[in-house]
mmCIF file of C-alpha atoms in Angstrom:
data_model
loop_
_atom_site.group_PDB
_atom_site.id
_atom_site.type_symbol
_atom_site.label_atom_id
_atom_site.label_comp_id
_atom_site.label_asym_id
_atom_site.label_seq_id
_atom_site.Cartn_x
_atom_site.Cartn_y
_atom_site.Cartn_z
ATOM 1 C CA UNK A 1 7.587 -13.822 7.093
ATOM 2 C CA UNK A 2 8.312 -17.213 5.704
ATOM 3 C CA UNK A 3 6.530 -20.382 7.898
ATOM 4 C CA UNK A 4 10.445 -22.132 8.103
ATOM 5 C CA UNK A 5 12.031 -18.615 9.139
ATOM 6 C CA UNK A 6 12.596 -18.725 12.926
ATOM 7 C CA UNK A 7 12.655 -15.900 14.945
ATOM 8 C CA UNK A 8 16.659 -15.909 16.010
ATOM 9 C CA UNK A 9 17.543 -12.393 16.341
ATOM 10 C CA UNK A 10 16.851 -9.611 19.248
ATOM 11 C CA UNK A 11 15.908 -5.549 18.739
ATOM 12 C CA UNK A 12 16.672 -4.003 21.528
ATOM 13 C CA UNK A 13 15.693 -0.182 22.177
ATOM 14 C CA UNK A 14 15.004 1.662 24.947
ATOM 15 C CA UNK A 15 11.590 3.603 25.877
ATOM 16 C CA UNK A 16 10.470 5.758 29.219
ATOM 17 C CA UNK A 17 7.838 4.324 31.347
ATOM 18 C CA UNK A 18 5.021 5.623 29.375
ATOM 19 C CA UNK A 19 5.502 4.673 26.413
ATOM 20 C CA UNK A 20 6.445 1.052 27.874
ATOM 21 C CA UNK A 21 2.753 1.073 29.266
ATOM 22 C CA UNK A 22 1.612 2.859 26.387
ATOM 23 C CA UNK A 23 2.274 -0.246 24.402
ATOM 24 C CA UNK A 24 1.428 -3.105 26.533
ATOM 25 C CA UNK A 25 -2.263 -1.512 26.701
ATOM 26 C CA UNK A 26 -2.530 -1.559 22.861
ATOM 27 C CA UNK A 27 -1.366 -4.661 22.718
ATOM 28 C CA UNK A 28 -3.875 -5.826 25.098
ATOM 29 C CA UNK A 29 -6.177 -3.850 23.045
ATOM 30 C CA UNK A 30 -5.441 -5.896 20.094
ATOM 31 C CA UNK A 31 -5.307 -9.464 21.872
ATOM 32 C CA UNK A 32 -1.846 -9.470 21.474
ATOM 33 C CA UNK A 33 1.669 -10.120 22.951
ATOM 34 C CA UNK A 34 3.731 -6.645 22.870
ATOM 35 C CA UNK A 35 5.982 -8.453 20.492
ATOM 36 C CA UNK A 36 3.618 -9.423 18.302
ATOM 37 C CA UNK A 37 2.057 -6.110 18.469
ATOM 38 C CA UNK A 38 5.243 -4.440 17.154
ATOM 39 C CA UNK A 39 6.088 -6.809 14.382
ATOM 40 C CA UNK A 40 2.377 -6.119 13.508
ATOM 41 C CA UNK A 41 3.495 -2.208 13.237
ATOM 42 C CA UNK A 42 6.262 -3.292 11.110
ATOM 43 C CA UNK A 43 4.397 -4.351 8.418
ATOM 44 C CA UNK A 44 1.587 -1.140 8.472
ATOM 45 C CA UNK A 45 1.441 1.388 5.980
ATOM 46 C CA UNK A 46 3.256 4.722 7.263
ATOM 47 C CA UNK A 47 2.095 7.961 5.606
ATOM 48 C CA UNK A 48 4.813 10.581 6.189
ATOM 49 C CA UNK A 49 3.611 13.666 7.571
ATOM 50 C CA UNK A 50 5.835 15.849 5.858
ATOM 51 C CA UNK A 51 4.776 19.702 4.366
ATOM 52 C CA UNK A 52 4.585 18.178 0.638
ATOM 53 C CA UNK A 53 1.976 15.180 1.749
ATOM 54 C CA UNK A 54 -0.613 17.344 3.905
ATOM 55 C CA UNK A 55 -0.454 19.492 0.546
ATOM 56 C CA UNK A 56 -1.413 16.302 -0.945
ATOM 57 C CA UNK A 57 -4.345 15.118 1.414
ATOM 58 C CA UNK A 58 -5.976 18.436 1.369
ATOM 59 C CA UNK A 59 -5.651 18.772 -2.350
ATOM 60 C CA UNK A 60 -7.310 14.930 -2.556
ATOM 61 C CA UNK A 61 -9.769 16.691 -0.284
ATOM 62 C CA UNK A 62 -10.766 19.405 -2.403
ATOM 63 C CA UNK A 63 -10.715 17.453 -5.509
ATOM 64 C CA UNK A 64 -13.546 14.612 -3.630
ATOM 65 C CA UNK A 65 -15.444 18.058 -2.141
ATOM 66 C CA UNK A 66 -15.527 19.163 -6.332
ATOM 67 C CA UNK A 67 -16.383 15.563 -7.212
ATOM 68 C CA UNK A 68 -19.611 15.285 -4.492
ATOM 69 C CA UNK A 69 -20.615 18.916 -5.701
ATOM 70 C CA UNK A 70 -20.468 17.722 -9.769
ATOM 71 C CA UNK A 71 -22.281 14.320 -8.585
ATOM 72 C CA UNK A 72 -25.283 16.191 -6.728
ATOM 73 C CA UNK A 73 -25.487 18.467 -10.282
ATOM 74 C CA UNK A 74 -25.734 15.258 -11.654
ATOM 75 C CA UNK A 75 -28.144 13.673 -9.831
ATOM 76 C CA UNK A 76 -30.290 16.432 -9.833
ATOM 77 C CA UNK A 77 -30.712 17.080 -13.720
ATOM 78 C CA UNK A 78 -30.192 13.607 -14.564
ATOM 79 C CA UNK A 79 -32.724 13.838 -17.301
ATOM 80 C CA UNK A 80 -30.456 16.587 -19.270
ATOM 81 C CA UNK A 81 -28.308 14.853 -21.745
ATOM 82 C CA UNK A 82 -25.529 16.887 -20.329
ATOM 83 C CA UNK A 83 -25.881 15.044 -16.666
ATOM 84 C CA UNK A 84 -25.191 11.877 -18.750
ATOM 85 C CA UNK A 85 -22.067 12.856 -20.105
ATOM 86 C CA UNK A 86 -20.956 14.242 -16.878
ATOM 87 C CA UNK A 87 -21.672 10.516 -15.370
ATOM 88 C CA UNK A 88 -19.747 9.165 -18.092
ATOM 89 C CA UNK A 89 -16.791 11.790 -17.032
ATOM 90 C CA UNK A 90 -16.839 11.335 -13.331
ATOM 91 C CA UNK A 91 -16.887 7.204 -13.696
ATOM 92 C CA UNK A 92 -13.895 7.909 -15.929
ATOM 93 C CA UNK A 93 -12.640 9.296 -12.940
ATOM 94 C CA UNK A 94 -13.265 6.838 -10.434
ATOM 95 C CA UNK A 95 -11.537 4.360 -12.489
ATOM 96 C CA UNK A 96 -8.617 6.656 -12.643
ATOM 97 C CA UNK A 97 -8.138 6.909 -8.771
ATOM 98 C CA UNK A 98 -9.187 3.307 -8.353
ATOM 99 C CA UNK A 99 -5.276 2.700 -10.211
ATOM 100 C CA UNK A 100 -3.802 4.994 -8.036
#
């Protein structure tokens, strides 16, 4: 939000008890007002837990479990000239997620 922008408009919704409560304690959690607290949700990165992007997590997961297993090889017959060019593969790698 812009320093000059002033806060002019309203959101109204409505919410049980709980959830009511529920947010003025994480607020308090946070050291915040409960407005503040929701425009702070506003701007947080949602991930959508849909069928397609738990697919996606666990294959990230397997994918990090393959890269820790090839890493340990690695580490362990660093001396072979083929641990070397596996370290030059798997910091290929890294750089390629770092992009992502």
């Amino acid at each position: 939000m812009k320093n000059e922008e002033k806060r002019t408009e309203f959101v109204n919704t409505r919410v049980t008890p709980t959830e009511k409560h529920l947010l003025k304690i994480q607020a308090e959690a946070e050291g915040m007002s409960v407005g503040d607290f929701v425009r702070m949700q506003l701007n947080r990165p949602r991930v959508r837990k849909t069928k397609v992007e738990r697919q996606k997590v666990i294959h990230l997961a397997r994918i990090g479990n393959n890269l820790n297993q090839i890493a340990r090889w690695a580490n362990t017959y660093k001396k072979n000239a083929e641990a070397a060019q596996v370290m030059l593969v798997l910091l290929e790698i890294r750089e390629e997620f770092k992009c992502l």
